[in-house]
XYZ file of C-alpha atoms in Angstrom:
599
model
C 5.807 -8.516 -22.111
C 2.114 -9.003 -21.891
C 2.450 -12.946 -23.226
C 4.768 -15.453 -22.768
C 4.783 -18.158 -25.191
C 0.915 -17.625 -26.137
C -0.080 -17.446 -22.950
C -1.420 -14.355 -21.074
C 0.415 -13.452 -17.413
C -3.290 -13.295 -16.366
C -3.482 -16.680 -17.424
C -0.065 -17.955 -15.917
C -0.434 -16.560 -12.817
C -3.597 -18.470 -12.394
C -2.075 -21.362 -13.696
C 0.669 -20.724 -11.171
C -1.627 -20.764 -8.408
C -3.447 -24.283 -9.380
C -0.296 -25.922 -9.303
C 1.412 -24.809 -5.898
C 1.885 -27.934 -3.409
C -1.861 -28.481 -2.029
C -0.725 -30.601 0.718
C 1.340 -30.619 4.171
C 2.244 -31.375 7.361
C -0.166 -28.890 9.824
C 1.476 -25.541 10.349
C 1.796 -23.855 13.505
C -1.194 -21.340 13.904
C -0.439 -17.623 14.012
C 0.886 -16.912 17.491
C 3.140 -14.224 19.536
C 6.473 -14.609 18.370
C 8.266 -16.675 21.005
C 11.660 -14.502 19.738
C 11.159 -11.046 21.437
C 14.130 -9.203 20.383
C 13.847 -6.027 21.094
C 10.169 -5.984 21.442
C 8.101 -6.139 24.487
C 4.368 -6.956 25.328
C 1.778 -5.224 23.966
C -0.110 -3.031 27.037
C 3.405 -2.353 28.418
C 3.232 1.213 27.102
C 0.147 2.059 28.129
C 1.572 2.092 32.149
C 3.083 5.676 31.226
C 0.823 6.607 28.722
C -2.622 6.254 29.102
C -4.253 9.546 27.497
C -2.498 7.956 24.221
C -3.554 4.374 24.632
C -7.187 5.529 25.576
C -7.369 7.060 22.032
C -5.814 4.444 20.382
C -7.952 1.615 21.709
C -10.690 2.628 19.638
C -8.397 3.502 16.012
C -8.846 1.374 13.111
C -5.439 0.348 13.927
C -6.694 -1.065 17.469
C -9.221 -3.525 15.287
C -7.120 -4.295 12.705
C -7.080 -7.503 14.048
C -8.844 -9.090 17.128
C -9.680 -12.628 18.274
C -13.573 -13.387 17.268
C -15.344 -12.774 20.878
C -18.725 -10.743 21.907
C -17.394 -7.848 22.262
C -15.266 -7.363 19.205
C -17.593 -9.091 16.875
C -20.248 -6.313 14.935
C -22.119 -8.764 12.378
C -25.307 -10.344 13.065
C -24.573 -14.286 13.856
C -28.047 -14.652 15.164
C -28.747 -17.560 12.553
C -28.488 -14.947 9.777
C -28.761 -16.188 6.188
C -27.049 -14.450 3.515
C -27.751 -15.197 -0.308
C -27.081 -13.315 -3.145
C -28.016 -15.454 -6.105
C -23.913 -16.733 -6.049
C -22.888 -17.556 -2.891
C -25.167 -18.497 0.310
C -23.759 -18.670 3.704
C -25.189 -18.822 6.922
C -23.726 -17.141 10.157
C -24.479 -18.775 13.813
C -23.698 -18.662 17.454
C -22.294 -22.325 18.798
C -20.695 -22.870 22.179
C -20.285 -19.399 23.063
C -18.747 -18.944 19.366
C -19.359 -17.209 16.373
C -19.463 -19.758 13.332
C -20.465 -19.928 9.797
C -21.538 -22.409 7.310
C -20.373 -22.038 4.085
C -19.134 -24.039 1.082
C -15.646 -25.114 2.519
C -12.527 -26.359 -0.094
C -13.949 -29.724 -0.740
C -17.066 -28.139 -2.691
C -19.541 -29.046 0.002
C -21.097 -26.767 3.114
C -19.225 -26.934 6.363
C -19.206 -24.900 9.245
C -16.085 -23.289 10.631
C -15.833 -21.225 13.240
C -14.879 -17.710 13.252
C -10.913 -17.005 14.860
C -10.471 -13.033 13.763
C -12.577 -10.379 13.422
C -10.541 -7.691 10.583
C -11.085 -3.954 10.746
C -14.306 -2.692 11.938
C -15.354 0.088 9.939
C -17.214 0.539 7.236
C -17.018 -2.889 6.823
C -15.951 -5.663 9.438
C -14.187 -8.765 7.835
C -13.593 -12.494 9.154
C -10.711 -15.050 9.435
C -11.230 -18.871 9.544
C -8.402 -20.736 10.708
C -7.604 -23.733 7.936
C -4.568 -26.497 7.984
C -1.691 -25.406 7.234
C -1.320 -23.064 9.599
C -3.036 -20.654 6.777
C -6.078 -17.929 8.176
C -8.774 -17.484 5.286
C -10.963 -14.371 4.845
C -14.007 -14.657 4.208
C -15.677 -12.618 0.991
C -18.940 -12.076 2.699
C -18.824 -9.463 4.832
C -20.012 -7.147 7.230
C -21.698 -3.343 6.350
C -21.204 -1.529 9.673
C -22.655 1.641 8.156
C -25.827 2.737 10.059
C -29.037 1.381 8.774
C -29.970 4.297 7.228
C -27.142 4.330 4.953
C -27.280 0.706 3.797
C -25.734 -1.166 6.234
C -26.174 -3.448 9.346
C -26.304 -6.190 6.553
C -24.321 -9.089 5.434
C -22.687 -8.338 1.491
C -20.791 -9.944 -1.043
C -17.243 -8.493 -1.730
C -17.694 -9.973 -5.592
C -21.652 -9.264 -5.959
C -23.346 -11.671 -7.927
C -20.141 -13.708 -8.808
C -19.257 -17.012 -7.150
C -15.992 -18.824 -7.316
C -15.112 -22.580 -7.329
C -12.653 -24.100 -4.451
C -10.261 -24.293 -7.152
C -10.131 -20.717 -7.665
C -7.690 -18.823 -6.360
C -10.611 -16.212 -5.228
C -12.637 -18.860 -3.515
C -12.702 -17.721 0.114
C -10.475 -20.343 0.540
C -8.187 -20.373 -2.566
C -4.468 -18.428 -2.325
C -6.023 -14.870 -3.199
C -7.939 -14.739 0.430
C -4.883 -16.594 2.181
C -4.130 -13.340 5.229
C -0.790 -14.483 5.778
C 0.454 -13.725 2.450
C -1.626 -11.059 1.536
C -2.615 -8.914 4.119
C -1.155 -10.050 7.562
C 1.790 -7.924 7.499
C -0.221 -4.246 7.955
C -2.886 -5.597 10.229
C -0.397 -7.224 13.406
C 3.254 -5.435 14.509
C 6.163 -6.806 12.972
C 4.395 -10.095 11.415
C 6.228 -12.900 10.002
C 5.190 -14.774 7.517
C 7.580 -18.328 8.042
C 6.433 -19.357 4.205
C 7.839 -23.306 3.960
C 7.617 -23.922 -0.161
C 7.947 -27.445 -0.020
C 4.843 -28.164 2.561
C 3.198 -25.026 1.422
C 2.710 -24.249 5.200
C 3.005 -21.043 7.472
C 4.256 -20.930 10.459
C 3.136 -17.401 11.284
C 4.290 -15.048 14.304
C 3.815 -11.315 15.199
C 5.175 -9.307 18.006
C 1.182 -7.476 18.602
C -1.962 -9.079 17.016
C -3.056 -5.425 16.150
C -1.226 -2.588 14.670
C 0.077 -1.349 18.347
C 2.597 1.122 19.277
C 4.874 -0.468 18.460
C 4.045 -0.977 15.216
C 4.530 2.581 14.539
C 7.356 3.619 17.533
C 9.340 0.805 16.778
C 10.310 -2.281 19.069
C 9.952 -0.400 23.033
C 12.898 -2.498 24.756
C 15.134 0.230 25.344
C 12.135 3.034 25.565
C 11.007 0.861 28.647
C 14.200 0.686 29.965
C 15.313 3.952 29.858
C 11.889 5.101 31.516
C 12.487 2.148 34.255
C 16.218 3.694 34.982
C 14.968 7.427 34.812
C 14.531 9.336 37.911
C 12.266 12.171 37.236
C 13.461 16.078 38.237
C 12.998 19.265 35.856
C 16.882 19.347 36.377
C 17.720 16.262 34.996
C 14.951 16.283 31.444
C 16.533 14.383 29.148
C 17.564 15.302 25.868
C 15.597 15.403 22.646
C 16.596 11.634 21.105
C 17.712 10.526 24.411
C 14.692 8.642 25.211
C 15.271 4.840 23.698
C 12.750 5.498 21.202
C 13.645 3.887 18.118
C 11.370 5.643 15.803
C 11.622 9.254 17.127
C 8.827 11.237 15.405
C 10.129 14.614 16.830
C 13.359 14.261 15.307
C 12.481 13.068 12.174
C 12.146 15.387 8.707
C 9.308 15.010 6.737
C 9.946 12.427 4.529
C 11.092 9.763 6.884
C 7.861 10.728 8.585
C 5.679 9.923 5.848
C 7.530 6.879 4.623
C 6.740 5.477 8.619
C 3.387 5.583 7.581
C 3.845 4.487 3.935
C 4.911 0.524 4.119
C 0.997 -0.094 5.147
C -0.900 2.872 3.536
C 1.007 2.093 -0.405
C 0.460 -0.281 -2.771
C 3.986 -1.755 -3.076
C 6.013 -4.727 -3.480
C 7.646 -6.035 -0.438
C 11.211 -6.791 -0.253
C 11.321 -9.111 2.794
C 9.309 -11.210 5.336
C 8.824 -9.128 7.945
C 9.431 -5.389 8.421
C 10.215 -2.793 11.405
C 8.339 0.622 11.562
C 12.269 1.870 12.194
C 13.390 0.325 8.797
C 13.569 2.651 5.650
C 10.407 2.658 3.441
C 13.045 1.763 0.182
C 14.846 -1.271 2.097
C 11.579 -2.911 2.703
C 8.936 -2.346 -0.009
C 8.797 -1.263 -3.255
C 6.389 0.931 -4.351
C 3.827 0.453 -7.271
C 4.290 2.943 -10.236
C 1.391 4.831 -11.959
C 0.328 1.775 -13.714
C -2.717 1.982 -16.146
C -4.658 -0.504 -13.480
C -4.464 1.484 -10.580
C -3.907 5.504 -11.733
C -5.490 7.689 -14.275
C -2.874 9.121 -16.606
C -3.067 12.159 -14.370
C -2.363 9.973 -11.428
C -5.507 10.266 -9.490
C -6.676 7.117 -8.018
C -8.009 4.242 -10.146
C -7.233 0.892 -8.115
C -6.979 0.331 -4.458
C -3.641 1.825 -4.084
C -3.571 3.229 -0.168
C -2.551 6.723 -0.231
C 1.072 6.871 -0.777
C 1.343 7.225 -4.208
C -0.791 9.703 -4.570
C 0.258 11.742 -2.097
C 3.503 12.148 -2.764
C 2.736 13.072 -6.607
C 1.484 16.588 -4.229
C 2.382 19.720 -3.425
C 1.739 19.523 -0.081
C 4.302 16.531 0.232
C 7.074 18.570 -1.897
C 6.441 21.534 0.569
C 7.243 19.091 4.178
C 3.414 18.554 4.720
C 3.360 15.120 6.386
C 0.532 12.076 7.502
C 0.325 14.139 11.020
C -0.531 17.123 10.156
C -3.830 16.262 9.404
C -4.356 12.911 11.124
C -4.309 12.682 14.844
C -1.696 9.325 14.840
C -3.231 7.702 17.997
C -7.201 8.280 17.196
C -6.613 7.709 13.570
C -8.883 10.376 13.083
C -8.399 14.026 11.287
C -8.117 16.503 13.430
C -10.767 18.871 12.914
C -13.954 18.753 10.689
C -14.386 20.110 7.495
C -12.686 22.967 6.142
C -11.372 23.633 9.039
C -8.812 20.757 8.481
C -7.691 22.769 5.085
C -7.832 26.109 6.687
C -5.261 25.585 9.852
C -2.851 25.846 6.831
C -5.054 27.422 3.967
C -5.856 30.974 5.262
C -5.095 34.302 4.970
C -2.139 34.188 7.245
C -0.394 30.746 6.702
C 1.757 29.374 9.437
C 5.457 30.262 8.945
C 6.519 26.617 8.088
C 4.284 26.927 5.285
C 4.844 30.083 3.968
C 4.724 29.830 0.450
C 0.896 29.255 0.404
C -0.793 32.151 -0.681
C -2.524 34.410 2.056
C -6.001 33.969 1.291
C -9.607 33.275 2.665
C -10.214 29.683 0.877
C -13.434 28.834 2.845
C -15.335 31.655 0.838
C -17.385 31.542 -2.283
C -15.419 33.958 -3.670
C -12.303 31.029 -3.773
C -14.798 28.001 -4.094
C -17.455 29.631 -6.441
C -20.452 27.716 -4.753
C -22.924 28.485 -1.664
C -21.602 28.374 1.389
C -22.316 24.643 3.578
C -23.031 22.915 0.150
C -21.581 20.117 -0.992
C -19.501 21.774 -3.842
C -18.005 24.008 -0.991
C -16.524 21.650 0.482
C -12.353 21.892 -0.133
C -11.905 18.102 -0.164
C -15.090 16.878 -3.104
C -13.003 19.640 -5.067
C -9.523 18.451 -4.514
C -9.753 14.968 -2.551
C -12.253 12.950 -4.852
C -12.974 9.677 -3.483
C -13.471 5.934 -5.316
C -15.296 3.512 -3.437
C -13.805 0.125 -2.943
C -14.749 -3.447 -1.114
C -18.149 -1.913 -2.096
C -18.944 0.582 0.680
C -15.903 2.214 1.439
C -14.952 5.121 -0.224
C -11.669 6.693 -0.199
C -10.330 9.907 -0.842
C -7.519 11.010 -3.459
C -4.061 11.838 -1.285
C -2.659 13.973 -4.429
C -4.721 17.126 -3.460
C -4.904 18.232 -7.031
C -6.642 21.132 -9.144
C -9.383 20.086 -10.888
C -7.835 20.054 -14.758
C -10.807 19.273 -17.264
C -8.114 19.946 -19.871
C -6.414 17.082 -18.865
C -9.815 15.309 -19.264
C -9.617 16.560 -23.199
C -6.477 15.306 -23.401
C -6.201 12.133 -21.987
C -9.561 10.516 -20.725
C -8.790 11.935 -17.023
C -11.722 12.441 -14.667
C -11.818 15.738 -12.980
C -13.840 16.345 -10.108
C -16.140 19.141 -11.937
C -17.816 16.478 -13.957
C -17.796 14.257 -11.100
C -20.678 16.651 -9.592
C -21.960 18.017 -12.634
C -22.203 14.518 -14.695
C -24.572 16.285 -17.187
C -21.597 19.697 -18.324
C -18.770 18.681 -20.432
C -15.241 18.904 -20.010
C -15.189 21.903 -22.461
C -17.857 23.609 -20.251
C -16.077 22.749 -16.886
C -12.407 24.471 -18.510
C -14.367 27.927 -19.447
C -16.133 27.947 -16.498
C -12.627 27.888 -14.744
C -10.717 30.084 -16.993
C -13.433 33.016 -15.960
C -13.278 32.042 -11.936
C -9.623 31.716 -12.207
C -7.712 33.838 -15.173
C -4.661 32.836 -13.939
C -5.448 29.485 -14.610
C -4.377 29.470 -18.475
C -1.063 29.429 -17.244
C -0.819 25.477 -16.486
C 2.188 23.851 -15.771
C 3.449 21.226 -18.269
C 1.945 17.624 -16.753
C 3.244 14.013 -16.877
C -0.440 12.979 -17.854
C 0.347 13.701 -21.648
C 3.558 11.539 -21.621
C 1.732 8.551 -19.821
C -1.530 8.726 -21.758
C 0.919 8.679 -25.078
C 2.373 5.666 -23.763
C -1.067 4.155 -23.329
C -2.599 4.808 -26.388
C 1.042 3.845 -28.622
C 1.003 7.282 -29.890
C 3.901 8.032 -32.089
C 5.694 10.625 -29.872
C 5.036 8.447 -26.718
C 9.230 7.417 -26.650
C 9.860 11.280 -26.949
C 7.636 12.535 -23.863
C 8.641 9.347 -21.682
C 12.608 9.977 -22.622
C 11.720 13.613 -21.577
C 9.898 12.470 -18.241
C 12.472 10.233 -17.273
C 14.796 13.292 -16.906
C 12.682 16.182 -16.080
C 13.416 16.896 -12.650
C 10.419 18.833 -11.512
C 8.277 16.051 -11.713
C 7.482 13.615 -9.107
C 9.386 10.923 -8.471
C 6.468 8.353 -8.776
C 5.882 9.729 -12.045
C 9.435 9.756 -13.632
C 9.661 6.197 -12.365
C 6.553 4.991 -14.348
C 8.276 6.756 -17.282
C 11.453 4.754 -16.808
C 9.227 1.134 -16.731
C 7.352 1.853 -19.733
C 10.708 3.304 -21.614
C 11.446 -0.753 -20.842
C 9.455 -1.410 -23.804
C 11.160 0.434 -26.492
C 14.705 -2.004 -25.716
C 18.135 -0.744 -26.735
C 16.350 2.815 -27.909
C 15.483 3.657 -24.575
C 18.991 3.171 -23.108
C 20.471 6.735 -22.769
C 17.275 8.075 -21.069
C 17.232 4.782 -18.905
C 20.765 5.652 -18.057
C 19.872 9.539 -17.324
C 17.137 7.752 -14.360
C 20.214 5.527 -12.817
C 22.001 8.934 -12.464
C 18.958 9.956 -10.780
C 19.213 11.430 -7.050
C 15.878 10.081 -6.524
C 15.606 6.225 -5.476
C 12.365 5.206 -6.922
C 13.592 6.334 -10.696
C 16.694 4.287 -10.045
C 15.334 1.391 -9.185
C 12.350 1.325 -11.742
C 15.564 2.349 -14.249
C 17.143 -0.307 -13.267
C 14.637 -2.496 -13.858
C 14.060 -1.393 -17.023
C 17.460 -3.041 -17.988
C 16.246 -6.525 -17.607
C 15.462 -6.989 -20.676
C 17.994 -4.840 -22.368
C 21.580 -5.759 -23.533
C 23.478 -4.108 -20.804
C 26.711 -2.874 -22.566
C 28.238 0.272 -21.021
C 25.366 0.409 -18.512
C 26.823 -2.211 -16.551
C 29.247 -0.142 -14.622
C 26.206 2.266 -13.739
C 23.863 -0.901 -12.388
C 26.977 -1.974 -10.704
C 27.483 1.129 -8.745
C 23.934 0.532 -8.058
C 24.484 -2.210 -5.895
C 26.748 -0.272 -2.940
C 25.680 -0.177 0.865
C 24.307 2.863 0.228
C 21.821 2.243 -1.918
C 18.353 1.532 -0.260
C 17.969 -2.613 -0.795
C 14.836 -1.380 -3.634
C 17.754 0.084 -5.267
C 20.026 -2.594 -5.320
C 17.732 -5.411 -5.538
C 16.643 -3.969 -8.964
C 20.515 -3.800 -10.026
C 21.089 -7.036 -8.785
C 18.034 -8.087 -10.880
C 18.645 -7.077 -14.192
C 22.610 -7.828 -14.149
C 21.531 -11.629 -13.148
C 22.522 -13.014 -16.429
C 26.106 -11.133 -16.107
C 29.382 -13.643 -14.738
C 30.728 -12.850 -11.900
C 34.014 -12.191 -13.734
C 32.901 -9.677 -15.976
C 32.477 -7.230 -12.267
C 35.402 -5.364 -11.214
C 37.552 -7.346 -8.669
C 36.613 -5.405 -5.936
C 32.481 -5.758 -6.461
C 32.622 -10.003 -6.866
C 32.250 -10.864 -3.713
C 29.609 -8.033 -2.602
C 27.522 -8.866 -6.375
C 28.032 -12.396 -5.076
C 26.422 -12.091 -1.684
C 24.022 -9.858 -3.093
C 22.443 -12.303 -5.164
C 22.294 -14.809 -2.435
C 20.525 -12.352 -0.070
C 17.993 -11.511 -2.968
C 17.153 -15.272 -4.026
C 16.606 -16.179 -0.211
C 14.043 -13.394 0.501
C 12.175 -14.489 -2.840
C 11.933 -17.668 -2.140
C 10.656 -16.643 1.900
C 8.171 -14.536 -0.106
C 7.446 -17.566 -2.664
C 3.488 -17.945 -1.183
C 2.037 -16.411 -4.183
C 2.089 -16.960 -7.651
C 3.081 -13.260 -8.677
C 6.234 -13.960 -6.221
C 6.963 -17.257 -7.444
C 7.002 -15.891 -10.973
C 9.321 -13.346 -10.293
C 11.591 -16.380 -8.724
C 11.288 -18.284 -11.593
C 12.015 -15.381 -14.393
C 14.824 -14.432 -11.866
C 15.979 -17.950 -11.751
C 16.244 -18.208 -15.409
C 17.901 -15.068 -15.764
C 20.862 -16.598 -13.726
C 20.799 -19.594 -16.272
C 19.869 -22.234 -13.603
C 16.650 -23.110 -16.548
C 15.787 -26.793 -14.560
C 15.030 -25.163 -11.136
């Protein structure tokens, strides 16, 4: 539903956001968790492995997050002003620290000093420590590009627009808040500790930065294993004997990915606080193809961080994983160019990959344009990028052929008329057809089902029912078929029930969810069977969801007391997600689902 009583979820959600306690006891600031578990210090690894840590230390996962000292800290605080026309700030050195003056939550200019420093490159971000145990970021930023491309400047993340304390986009207001919205990808196995009532954190993490063990899992029994281990080529130990608990040698290709996934996807999380070692399905769930962040076609609209684009690929379906182009300690790709296509894209493909064609891609006659120029470059033909927080473009994970068809059809971009802005669609399809003949023979593409959807064409139900159960798609797209197929009610129910008998997890659980607002009938057995151990907790969380309104009695004896515990689990990790207004209003509807109207 896009309004609720009159009033816009836009409008709520703001609403929402006014109206959350403003007051509390101070919070804790974020710290090192005082609980170790099975985590030990950061710098511990790097003992044994220094080669790796030496290329890490410089990885944009090194500066996600460092305190706010000389050497760390790239912008220009020699009593720089910054003013845009909206928002004026200044940006000082005092007592050997970096501060800034700046309009502050009472309306009036204050100066805080600076506690984080947030990424480094292109841009460098800021954190100011407010009560509450809450870190703020600040929406000025800094362009670390060379000079020569425009930065080594102070800029506005909202150019030209300034925002009241009172609004939640104020540097200060709920929409900046780190410990809700970003804090869990930038430190290792963060915890938010959201108290509702005093509207307080109480924030730990296990590293301040995204360190090894943020992607090899807590290193307790790794350490120990190495401290007990006497070294002798007779006594090597076995592949999975080493106490690692993420294991990237042993893992397929999927579990590989979905390591990387929690942090590079736009999702939903399911809990405060997650492990690299958990499943990508038991902690987050991930955003569909939603008209706000994809194309019909699924290329990248919003800021949606890789995942669900790439696995809409080929490459994904055929085992290709994050490492095989990224180096995972550096960050970096591993070679330049084409030659980061052409390890895999040549004219004798490796044997893991052997169902690419043999075939000399780096050559005008595949790419149809001079050698060294721009259009010859593989990835500005099937990577195309969208620029976001201003200077930081980003390139398309879904690796797709450029289909002007599918910009005939449904609006689409396609990355011919991204170069050649002044040709037509029409003229960037014949041009095609005559370098590739083949290329008449497209495969049928969920684009057409989604833009129907969009534009409440009068087949839309049809193509979405036929989505929903069309097994050669991918899964992020048969999903997003399932949630719109929500909108057509009790008409959409056998297709809806075809995606719960799904062997794919993401169209069960956007299937399921399509039954919230649907009488549930015969399905209830299905969403019920939904709900078992061994279902990933996306899975069940989404059953658990949309049979809220069901009595207990109306389960099967045997599923009571699991449906009952189930619900309990779910409404606690809401409510320890409750900091923002999107997660307190999927408490509340969640709340009144159970019938419990007056909480």
């Amino acid at each position: 539903m896009n309004r609720i009583l009159g009033i816009s979820l836009a409008q709520l959600l703001v609403f929402l956001a006014l109206i959350l306690p403003a007051a509390g006891p101070a919070a804790n600031t974020p710290a090192l968790a005082e609980e170790r578990g099975a985590y030990v210090n950061a710098g511990t690894c790097e003992q044994c492995h220094q080669k790796e840590d030496d290329a890490w230390s410089h990885s944009d996962h090194a500066w996600a997050m460092r305190p706010a000292e000389a050497e760390w800290v790239l912008g220009n605080f020699d009593n720089s002003a910054f003013d845009d026309g909206a928002v004026t700030a200044r940006f000082f050195r005092r007592d050997n620290g970096f501060w800034v003056s700046i309009e502050g939550e009472t309306g009036e200019d204050e100066d805080f000093p600076i506690a984080y420093t947030f990424g480094y490159y292109p841009l460098q971000q800021y954190l100011v420590k407010l009560p509450r145990g809450r870190l703020q970021a600040l929406t000025i930023a800094w362009d670390n590009r060379p000079k020569n491309e425009g930065g080594q400047r102070w800029f506005s993340l909202y150019p030209g627009q300034a925002f009241t304390p009172d609004d939640p986009l104020h540097w200060t207001g709920r929409y900046q808040n780190w410990n809700a919205m970003c804090a869990d990808c930038h430190s290792t196995f963060l915890t938010m500790d959201y108290d509702a009532e005093t509207d307080s954190f109480a924030t730990t993490w296990q590293e301040q930065n995204v360190g090894c063990q943020g992607c090899h899992g807590p290193g307790r029994e790794h350490v120990e294993w190495a401290q007990s281990y006497e070294a002798g080529a007779d006594k090597a130990p076995e592949t999975g004997a080493l106490g690692l608990t993420v294991d990237f040698g042993t893992m397929d290709s999927e579990k590989i990915v979905e390591t990387c996934a929690y942090c590079h996807s736009r999702r939903q999380a399911l809990k405060d606080g997650q492990h690299a070692h958990e499943a990508y399905l038991d902690k987050a769930l991930p955003a569909t193809l939603r008209p706000d962040l994809y194309h019909a076609d699924g290329q990248i609209q919003g800021e949606v961080y890789v995942y669900g684009s790439f696995i809409q690929s080929a490459m994904y379906k055929a085992g290709v994983t994050c490492l095989d182009c990224h180096d995972p300690h550096t960050t970096e790709v591993i070679a330049e160019g084409n030659a980061l296509c052409t390890q895999c894209h040549n004219e004798a493909p490796p044997p893991r990959f052997a169902g690419i064609q043999p075939l000399n891609y780096d050559s005008p006659e595949h790419h149809h344009h001079p050698a060294g120029s721009e259009g010859a470059q593989c990835v500005n033909c099937h990577m195309t990028d969208e620029t976001y927080m201003v200077v930081d473009p980003r390139r398309d994970h879904s690796f797709r052929v450029p289909r002007p068809d599918l910009t005939l059809q449904t609006g689409s971009p396609n990355a011919c008329n991204d170069c050649h802005d002044d040709r037509s669609a029409e003229w960037a399809q014949q041009t095609l057809a005559q370098w590739y003949p083949s290329s008449d023979n497209k495969p049928a593409h969920f684009a057409v089902a989604l833009d129907a959807f969009r534009n409440a064409e009068n087949d839309a139900f049809i193509r979405l029912a036929s989505l929903v159960r069309d097994r050669t798609q991918p899964s992020i797209a048969r999903a997003t078929a399932a949630e719109h197929l929500s909108s057509f009610g009790q008409t959409g129910v056998s297709a809806l029930r075809s995606g719960l008998l799904s062997k794919q997890p993401l169209v069960q659980a956007y299937s399921a969810a399509a039954f919230s607002g649907i009488p549930l009938d015969d399905s209830l057995g299905l969403l019920s069977s939904l709900t078992s151990d061994e279902q990933p907790r996306a899975v069940r969380d989404q059953a658990i969801r949309s049979t809220a309104s069901v009595p207990l009695d109306r389960f099967t004896a045997g599923d009571r007391e699991r449906i009952n515990e189930l619900r309990k689990d779910y409404e606690d990790r809401l409510e320890a997600l409750s900091a923002l207004p999107g997660s307190r209003f999927g408490l509340a509807t969640y709340l009144h689902r159970m019938g419990r109207y007056s909480e």
